[in-house]
Short mmCIF file of C-alpha atoms and ligand atoms in Angstrom, two decimals:
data_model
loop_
_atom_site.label_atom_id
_atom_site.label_comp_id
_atom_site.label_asym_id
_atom_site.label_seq_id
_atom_site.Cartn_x
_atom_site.Cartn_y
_atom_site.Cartn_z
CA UNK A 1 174.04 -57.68 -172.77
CA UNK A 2 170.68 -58.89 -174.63
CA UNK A 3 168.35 -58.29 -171.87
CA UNK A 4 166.00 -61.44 -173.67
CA UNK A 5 169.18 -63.69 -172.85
CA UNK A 6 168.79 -63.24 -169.04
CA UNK A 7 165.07 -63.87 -169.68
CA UNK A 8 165.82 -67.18 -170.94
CA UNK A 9 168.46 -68.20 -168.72
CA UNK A 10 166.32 -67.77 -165.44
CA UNK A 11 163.50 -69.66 -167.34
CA UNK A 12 165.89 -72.29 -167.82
CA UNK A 13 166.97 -72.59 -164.46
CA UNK A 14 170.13 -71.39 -164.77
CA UNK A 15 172.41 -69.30 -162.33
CA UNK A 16 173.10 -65.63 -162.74
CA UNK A 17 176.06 -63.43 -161.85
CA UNK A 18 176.47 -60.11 -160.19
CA UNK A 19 176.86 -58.45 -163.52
CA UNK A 20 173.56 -60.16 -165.07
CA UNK A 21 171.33 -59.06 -161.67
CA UNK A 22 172.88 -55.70 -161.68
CA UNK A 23 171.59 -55.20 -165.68
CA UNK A 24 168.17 -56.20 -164.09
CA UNK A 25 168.39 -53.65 -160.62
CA UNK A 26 169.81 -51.06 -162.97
CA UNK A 27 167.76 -51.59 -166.00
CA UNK A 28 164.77 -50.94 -163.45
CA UNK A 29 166.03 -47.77 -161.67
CA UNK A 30 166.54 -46.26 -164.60
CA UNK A 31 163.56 -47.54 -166.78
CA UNK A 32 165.90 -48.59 -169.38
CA UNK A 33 164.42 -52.31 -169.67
CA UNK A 34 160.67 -52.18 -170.90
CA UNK A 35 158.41 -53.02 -167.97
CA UNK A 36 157.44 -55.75 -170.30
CA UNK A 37 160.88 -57.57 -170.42
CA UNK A 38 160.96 -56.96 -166.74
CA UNK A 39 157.54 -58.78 -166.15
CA UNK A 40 158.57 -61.34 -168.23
CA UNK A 41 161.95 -62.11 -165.87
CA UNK A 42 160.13 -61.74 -162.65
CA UNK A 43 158.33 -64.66 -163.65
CA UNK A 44 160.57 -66.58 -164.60
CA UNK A 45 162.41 -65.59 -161.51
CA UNK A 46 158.88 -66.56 -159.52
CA UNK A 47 158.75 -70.06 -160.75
CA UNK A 48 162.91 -70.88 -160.65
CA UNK A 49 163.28 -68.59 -157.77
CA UNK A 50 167.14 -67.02 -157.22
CA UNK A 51 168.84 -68.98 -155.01
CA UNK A 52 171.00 -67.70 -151.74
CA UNK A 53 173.94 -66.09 -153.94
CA UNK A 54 171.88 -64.48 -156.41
CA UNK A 55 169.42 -62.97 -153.74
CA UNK A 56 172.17 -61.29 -152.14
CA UNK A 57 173.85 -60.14 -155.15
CA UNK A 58 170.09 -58.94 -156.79
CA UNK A 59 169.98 -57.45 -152.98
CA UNK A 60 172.95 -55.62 -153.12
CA UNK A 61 172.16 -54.32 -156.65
CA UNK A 62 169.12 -53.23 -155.90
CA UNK A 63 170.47 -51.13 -152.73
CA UNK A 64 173.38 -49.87 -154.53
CA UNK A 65 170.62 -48.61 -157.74
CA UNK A 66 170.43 -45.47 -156.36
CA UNK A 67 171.08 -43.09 -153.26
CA UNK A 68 172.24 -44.16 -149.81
CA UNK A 69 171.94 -42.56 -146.57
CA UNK A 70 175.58 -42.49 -145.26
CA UNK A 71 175.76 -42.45 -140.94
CA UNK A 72 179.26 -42.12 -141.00
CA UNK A 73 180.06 -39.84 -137.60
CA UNK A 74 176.82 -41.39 -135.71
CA UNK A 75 177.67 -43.47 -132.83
CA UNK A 76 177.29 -47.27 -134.06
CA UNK A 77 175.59 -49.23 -134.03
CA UNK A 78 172.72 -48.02 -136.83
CA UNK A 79 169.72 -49.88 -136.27
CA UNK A 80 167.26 -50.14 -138.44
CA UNK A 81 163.93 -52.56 -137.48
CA UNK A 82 161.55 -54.28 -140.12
CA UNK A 83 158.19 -55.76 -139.75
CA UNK A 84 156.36 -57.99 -142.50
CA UNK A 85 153.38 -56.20 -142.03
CA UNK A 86 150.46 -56.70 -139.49
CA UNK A 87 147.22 -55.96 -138.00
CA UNK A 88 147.52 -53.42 -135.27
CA UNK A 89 151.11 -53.64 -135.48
CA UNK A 90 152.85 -50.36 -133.71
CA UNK A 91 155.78 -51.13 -132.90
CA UNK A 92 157.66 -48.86 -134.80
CA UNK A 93 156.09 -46.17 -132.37
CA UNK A 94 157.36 -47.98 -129.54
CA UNK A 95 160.44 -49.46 -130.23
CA UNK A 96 162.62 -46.87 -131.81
CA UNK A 97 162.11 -44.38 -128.83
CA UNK A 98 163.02 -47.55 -126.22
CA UNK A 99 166.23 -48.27 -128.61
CA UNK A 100 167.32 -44.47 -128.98
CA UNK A 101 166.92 -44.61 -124.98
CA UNK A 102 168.96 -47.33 -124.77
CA UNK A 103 171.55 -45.34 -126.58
CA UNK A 104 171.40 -46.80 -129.99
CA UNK A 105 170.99 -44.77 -133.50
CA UNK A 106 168.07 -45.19 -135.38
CA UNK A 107 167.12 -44.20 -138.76
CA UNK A 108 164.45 -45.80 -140.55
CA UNK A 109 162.44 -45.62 -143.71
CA UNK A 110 158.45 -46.76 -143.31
CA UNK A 111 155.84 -47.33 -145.64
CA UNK A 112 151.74 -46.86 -145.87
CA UNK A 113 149.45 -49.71 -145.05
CA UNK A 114 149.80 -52.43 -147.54
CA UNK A 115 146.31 -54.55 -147.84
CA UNK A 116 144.93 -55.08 -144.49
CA UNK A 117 147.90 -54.59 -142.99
CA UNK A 118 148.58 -51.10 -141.62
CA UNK A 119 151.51 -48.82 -142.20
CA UNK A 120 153.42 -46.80 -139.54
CA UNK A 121 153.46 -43.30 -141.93
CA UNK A 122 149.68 -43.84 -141.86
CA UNK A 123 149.57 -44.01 -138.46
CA UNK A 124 151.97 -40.91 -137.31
CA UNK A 125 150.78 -39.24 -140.04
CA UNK A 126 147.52 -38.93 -137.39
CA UNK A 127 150.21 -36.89 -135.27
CA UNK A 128 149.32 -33.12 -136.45
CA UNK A 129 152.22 -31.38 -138.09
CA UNK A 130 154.48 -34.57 -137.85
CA UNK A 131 156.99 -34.66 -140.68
CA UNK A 132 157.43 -37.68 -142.54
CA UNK A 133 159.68 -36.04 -145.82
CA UNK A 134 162.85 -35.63 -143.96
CA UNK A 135 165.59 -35.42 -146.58
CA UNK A 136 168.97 -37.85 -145.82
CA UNK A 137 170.88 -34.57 -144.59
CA UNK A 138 167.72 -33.52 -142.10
CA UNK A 139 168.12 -37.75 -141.29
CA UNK A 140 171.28 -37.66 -140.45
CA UNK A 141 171.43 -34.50 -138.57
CA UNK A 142 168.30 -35.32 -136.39
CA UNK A 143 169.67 -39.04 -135.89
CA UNK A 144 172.46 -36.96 -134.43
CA UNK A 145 171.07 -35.00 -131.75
CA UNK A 146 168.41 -37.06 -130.93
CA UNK A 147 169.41 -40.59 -131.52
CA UNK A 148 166.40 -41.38 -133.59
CA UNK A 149 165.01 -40.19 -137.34
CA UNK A 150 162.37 -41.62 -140.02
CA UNK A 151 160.83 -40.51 -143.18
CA UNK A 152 158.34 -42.17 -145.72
CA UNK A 153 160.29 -44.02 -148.82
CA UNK A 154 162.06 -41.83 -150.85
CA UNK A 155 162.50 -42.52 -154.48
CA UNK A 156 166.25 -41.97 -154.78
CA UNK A 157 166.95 -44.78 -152.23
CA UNK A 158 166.75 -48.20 -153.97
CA UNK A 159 164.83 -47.09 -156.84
CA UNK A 160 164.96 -50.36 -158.16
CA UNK A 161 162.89 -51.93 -155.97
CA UNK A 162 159.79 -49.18 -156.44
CA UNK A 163 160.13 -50.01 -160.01
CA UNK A 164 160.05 -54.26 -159.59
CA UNK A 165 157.60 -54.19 -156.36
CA UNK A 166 154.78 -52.12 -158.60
CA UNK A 167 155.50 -54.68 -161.57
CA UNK A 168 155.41 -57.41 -159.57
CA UNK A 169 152.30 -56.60 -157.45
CA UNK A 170 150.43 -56.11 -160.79
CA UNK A 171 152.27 -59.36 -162.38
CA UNK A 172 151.24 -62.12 -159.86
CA UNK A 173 154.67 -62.19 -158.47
CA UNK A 174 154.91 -60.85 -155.19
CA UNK A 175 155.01 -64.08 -152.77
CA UNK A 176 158.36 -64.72 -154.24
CA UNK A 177 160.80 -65.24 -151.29
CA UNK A 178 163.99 -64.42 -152.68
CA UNK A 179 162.29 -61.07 -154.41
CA UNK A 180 160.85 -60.29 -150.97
CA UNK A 181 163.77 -60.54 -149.17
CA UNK A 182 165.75 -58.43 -151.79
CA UNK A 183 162.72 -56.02 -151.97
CA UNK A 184 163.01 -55.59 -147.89
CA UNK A 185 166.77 -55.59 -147.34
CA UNK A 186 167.65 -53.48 -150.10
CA UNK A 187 165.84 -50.53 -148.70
CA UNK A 188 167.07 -51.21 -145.33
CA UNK A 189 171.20 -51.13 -146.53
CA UNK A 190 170.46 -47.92 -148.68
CA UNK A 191 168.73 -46.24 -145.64
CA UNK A 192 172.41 -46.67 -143.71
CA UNK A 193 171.68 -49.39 -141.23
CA UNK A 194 174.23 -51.91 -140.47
CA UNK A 195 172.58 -53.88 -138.03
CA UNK A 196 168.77 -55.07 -139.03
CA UNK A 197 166.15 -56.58 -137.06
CA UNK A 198 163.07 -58.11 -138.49
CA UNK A 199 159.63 -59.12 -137.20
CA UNK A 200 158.12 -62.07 -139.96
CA UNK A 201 154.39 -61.95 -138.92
CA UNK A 202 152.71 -65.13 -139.41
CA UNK A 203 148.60 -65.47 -139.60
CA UNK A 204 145.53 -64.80 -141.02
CA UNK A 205 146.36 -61.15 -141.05
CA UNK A 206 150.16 -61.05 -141.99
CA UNK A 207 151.46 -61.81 -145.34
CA UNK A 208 152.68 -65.22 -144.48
CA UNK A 209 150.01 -67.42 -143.15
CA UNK A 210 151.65 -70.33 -142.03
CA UNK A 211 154.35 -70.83 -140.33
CA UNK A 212 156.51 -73.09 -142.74
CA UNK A 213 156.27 -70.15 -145.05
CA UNK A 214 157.14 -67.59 -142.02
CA UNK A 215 160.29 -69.61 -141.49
CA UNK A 216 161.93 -69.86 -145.15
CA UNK A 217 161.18 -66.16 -145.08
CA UNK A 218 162.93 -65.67 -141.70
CA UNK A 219 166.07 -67.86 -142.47
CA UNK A 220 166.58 -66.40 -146.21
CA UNK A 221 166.56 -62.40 -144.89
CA UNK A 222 169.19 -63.81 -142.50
CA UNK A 223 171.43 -65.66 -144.64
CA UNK A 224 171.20 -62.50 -147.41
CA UNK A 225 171.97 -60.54 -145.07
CA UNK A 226 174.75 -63.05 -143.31
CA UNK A 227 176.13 -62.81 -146.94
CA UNK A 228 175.95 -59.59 -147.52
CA UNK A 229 177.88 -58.07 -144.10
CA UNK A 230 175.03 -57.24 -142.12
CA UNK A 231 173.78 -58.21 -138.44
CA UNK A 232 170.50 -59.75 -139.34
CA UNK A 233 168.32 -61.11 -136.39
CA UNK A 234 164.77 -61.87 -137.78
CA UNK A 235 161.67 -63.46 -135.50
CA UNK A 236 158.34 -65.01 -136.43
CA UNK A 237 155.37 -63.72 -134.18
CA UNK A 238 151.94 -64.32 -133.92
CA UNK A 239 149.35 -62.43 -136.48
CA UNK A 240 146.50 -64.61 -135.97
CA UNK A 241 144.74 -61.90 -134.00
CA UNK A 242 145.43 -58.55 -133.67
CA UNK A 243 148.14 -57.07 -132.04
CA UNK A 244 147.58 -54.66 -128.77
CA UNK A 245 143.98 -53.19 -128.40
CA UNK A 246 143.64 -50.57 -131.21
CA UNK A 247 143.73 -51.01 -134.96
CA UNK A 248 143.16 -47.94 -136.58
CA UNK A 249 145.67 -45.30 -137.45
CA UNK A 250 145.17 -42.30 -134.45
CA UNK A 251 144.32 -45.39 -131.68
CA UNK A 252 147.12 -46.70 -132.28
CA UNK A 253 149.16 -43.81 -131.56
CA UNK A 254 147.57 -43.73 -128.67
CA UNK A 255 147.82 -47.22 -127.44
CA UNK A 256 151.65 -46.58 -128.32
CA UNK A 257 151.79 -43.40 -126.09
CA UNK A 258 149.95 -45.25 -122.88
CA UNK A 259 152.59 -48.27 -123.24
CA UNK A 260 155.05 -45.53 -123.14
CA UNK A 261 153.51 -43.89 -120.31
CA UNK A 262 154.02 -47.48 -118.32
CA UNK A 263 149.81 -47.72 -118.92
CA UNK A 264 150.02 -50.49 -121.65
CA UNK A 265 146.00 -51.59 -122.26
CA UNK A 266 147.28 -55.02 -123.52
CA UNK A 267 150.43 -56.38 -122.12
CA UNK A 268 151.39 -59.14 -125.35
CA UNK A 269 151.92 -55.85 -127.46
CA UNK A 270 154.18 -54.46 -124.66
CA UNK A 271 156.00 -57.73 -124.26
CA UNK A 272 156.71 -57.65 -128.23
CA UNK A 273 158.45 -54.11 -127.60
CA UNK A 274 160.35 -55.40 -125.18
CA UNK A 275 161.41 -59.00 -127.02
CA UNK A 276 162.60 -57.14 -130.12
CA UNK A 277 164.37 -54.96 -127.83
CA UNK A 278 166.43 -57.48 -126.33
CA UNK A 279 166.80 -58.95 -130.05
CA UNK A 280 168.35 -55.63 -131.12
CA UNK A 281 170.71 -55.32 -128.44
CA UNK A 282 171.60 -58.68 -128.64
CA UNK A 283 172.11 -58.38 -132.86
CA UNK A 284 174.87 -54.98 -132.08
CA UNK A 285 176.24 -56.73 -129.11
CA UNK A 286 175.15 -54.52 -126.40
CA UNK A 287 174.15 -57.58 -124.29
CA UNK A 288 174.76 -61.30 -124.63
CA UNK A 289 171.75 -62.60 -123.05
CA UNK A 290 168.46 -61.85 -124.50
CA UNK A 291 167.04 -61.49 -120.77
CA UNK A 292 169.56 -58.86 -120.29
CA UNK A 293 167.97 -57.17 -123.28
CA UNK A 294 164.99 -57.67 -122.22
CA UNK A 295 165.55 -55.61 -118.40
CA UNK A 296 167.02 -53.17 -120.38
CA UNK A 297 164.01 -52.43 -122.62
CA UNK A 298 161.92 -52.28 -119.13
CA UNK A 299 164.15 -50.04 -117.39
CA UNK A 300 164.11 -47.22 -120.14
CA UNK A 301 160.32 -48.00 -120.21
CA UNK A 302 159.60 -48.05 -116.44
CA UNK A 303 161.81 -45.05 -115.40
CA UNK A 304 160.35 -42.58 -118.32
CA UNK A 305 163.44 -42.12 -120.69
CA UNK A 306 161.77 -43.93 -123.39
CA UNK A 307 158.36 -41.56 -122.88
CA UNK A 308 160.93 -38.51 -122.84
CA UNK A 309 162.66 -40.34 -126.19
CA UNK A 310 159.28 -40.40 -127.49
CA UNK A 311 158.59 -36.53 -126.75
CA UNK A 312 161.75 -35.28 -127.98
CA UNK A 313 160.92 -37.72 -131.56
CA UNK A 314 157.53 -36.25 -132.12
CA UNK A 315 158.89 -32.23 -131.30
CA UNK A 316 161.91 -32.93 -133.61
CA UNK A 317 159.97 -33.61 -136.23
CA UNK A 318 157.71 -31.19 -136.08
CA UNK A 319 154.55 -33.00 -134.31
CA UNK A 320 152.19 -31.58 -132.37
CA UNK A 321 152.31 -32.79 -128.41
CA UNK A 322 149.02 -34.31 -128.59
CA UNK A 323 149.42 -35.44 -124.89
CA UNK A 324 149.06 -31.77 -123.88
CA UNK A 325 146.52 -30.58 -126.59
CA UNK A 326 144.68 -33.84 -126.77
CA UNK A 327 144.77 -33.17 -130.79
CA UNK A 328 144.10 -36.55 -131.79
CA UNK A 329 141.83 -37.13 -134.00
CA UNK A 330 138.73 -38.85 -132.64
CA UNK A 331 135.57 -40.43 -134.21
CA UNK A 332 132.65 -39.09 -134.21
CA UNK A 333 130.63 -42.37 -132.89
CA UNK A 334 132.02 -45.04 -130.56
CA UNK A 335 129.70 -48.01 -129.52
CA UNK A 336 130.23 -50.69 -127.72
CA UNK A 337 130.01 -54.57 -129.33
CA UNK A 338 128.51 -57.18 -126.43
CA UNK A 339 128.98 -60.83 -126.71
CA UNK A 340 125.11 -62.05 -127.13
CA UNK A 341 125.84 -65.88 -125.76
CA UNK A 342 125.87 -67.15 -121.84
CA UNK A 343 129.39 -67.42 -121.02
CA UNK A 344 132.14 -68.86 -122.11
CA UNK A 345 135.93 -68.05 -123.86
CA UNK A 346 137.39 -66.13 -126.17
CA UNK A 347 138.49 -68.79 -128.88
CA UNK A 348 140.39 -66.50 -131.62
CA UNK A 349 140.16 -62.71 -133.10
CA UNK A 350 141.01 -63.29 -136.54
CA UNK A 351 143.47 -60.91 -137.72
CA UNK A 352 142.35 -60.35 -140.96
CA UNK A 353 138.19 -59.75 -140.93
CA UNK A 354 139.63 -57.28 -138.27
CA UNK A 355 142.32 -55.67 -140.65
CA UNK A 356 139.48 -55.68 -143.40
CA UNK A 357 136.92 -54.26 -141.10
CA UNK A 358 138.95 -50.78 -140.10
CA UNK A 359 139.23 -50.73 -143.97
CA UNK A 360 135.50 -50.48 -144.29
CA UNK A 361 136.02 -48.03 -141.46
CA UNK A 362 137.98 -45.94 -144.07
CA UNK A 363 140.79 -46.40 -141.53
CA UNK A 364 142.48 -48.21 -144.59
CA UNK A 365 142.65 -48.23 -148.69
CA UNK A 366 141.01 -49.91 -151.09
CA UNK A 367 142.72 -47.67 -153.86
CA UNK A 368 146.10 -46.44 -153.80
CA UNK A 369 145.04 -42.55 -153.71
CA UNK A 370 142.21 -43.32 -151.01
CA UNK A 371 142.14 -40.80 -148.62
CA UNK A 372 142.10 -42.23 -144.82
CA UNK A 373 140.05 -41.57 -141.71
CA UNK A 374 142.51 -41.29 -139.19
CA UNK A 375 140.02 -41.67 -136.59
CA UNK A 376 138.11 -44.44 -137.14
CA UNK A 377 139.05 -47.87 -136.39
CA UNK A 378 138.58 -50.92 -133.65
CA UNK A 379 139.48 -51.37 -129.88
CA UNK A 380 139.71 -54.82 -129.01
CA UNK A 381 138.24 -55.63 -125.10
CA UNK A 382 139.15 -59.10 -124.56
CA UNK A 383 142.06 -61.73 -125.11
CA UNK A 384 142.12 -65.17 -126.80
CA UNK A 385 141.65 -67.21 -123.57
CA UNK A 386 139.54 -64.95 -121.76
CA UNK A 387 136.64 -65.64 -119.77
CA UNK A 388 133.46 -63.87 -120.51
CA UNK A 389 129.86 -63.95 -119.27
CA UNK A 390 126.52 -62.95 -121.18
CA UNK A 391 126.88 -58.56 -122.18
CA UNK A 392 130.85 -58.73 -121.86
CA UNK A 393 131.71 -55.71 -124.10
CA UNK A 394 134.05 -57.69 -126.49
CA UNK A 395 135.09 -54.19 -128.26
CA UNK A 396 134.01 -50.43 -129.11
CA UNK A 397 133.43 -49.38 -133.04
CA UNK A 398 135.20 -45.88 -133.99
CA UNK A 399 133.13 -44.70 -136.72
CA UNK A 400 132.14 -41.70 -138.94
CA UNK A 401 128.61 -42.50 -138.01
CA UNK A 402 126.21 -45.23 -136.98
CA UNK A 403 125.19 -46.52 -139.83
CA UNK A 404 128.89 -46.96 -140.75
CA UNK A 405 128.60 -49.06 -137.21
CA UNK A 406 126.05 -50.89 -138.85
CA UNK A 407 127.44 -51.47 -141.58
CA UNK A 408 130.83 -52.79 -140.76
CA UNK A 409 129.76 -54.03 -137.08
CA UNK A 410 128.83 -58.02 -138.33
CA UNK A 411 131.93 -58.18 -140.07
CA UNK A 412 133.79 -57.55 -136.72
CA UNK A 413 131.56 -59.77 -134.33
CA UNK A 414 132.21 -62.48 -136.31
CA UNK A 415 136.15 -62.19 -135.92
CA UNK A 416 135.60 -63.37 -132.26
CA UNK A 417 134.80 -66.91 -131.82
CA UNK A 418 134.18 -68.99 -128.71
CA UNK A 419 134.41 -72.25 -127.08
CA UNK A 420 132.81 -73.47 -123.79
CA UNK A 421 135.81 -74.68 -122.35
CA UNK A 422 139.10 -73.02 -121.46
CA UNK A 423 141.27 -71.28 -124.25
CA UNK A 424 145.26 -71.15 -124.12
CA UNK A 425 146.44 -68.03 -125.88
CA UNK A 426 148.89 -69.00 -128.74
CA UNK A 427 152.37 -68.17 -127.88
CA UNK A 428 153.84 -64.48 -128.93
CA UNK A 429 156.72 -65.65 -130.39
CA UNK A 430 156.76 -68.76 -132.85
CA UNK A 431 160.57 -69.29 -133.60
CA UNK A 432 163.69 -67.06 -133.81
CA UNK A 433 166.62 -66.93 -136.52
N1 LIG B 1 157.59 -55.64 -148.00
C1 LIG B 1 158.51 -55.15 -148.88
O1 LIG B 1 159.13 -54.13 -148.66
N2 LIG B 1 158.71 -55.84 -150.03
C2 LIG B 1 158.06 -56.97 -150.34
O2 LIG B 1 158.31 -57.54 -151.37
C3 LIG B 1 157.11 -57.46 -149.42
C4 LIG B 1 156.91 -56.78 -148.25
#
């Protein structure tokens, strides 16, 4: 096959088969097709984008270029849980130890931060000693005893999509739907799951700012996956301000830990836990009613199993028990930010001068190879909606030192705006698929 012909025909407009979008997975796994021929197709694939049956055949390609984590012998159903990407967004931390409680398998693969938004092997890589190379055997065989297992991306599962997701992110051609939801699900069937939920972020600090795009994101990683065999649930929530208290890579380990501990400092990140919970079990058919789902989730959270989940996670892969040794890291200034005006609400937090800030922090990169602060980063005081008078602390600045305070500081008093009459907080969850 002329590799230039399947150029053409998606600049054309025209339909490919299985055979035509396996050349392309295939021909990037294995660097046989010229990143320059490859550019060339992702944009013509960017401005004709693939429609439903070639996203789930380019899908299943892409997950079958390479390696795949094979459960068979765990107890079903394998879970596996995605997020778009967001400010302050934990979950991960949080979730899989309430789902492994609630007797569910869970192996998944997690990435660094992306742009603003942060990445879970950044943040439990602030977890001293925690291992985040496990191979698929030491997966499997943890998943096993313990109910729960994840690693950083390994380059023999879908190796096709590390070769097209550094093209296109240097190409112009990332906000491509169909590639997105190829680039996301193919990872998720090679890591083993069979039953996937997703969190589609949707704000200033997620990659989908509004929520027409959120949905058409949403519905196509349900119908690829519809097509493709899989129990897909997917949700939109809000990313217009941060989510939880912390942003920053160790303070958000610890914000995970004290919702675990039933001592959640902000209870919309706890109440995401627990919705995507009750999605989960609802997606493997552990419960029909998402309310059902949702007592669950509080009843492995309120009686400790999902702390002891949490324990047994960290010790199995080799992390130290920071809630004994208190080995966190922790920044070396922390200073309070006051609101300066006479009273009023707290209008919005926007996401992203938040997300930016903790990169100024260091807490994020600006380069790929940037090493991180794992200690810096932002705790967030107050809640859209809230009432506040003159010297309300609005938040407290980790930093390496005060003139980094200085520095950054503006940028973060200026994500909180105000209005002099009441505020309703936007809702947590905008729509469900
Ligand atoms: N996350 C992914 O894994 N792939 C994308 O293309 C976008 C977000």
């Amino acid at each position: 096959m002329n590799f230039v012909d399947l150029i053409g025909k998606k600049r054309d407009g025209l339909t490919l088969s299985y055979e035509e979008l396996a050349t392309v997975a295939n021909g990037a796994a294995t660097g046989a097709i010229p990143d320059y021929q490859l550019s060339a197709w992702l944009m013509a694939a960017f401005l004709n984008p693939l429609d439903e049956q070639e996203t789930a055949w380019l899908t299943k390609a892409m997950a079958e270029s390479g390696a795949r984590i094979d459960l068979t012998g765990l107890p079903k159903p394998w879970v596996d849980k995605h997020s778009t990407g967001g400010v302050g967004d934990k979950t991960t931390l949080v979730l899989l130890p309430i789902l492994a409680a609630c007797g569910l398998t869970v192996v998944k693969m997690s990435g660094r931060g992306l742009g603003i938004t942060g990445g879970t092997i950044d943040k439990l890589s602030a977890i001293p000693g925690f291992r985040l190379d496990l191979s698929p055997e030491e997966m499997k065989a943890q998943a096993a005893e313990i109910g729960v297992a994840l690693t950083g991306q390994s380059p023999n599962l879908a190796p096709a999509d590390k070769a097209l997701y550094a093209l296109r992110d240097v190409t112009g051609t990332v906000g491509s739907i169909p590639l997105i939801v190829s680039s996301i699900l193919s990872k998720k069937i090679a890591g083993g799951a069979d039953t996937i939920v997703l969190d589609v972020k949707c704000g200033s600090g997620a990659f989908m700012e509004t929520p027409e795009d959120a949905q058409k994101l949403a519905a196509a990683l349900v119908e690829t996956g519809r097509r493709l065999g899989l129990a897909v649930k997917a949700s939109i929530s809000d990313m217009a301000q941060p989510l939880g208290s912390m942003v920053g890579n160790a303070l958000e380990v610890k914000e995970a830990y004290d919702v675990l501990k039933g001592q959640a400092p902000n209870a919309r990140f706890q109440d995401l836990c627990v919705y995507y919970t009750a999605e989960t079990l609802e997606a493997c058919g552990k419960v029909s009613r998402i309310e059902d789902g949702k007592a669950q989730a509080l009843e492995v959270l309120e009686s400790g199993k999902a702390l002891k989940k949490f324990k047994e996670w960290v010790r199995a892969q080799e992390g130290d028990a920071f809630w004994d040794s208190g080995s966190l890291p922790e920044a070396a200034v922390v200073e309070p930010l006051r609101f300066g005006g006479a009273g009023g609400y707290v209008q919005a937090i926007d996401a992203r001068a938040i997300g930016q800030a903790v990169i100024d922090l260091g807490g994020g990169r600006k380069r790929k190879d940037d090493q991180l602060d794992l200690s810096v980063g932002v705790e967030i005081l107050v809640r859209v909606g809230q009432q506040i008078r003159e010297g309300t602390n609005l938040a407290k600045v980790h930093a390496s030192s005060l003139e980094k305070i200085l520095e950054v500081g503006p940028m973060i008093s200026k994500a909180f705006t105000f209005s002099d009459t009441p505020v309703q907080e936007p809702p947590l969850i905008l729509g469900s698929f």
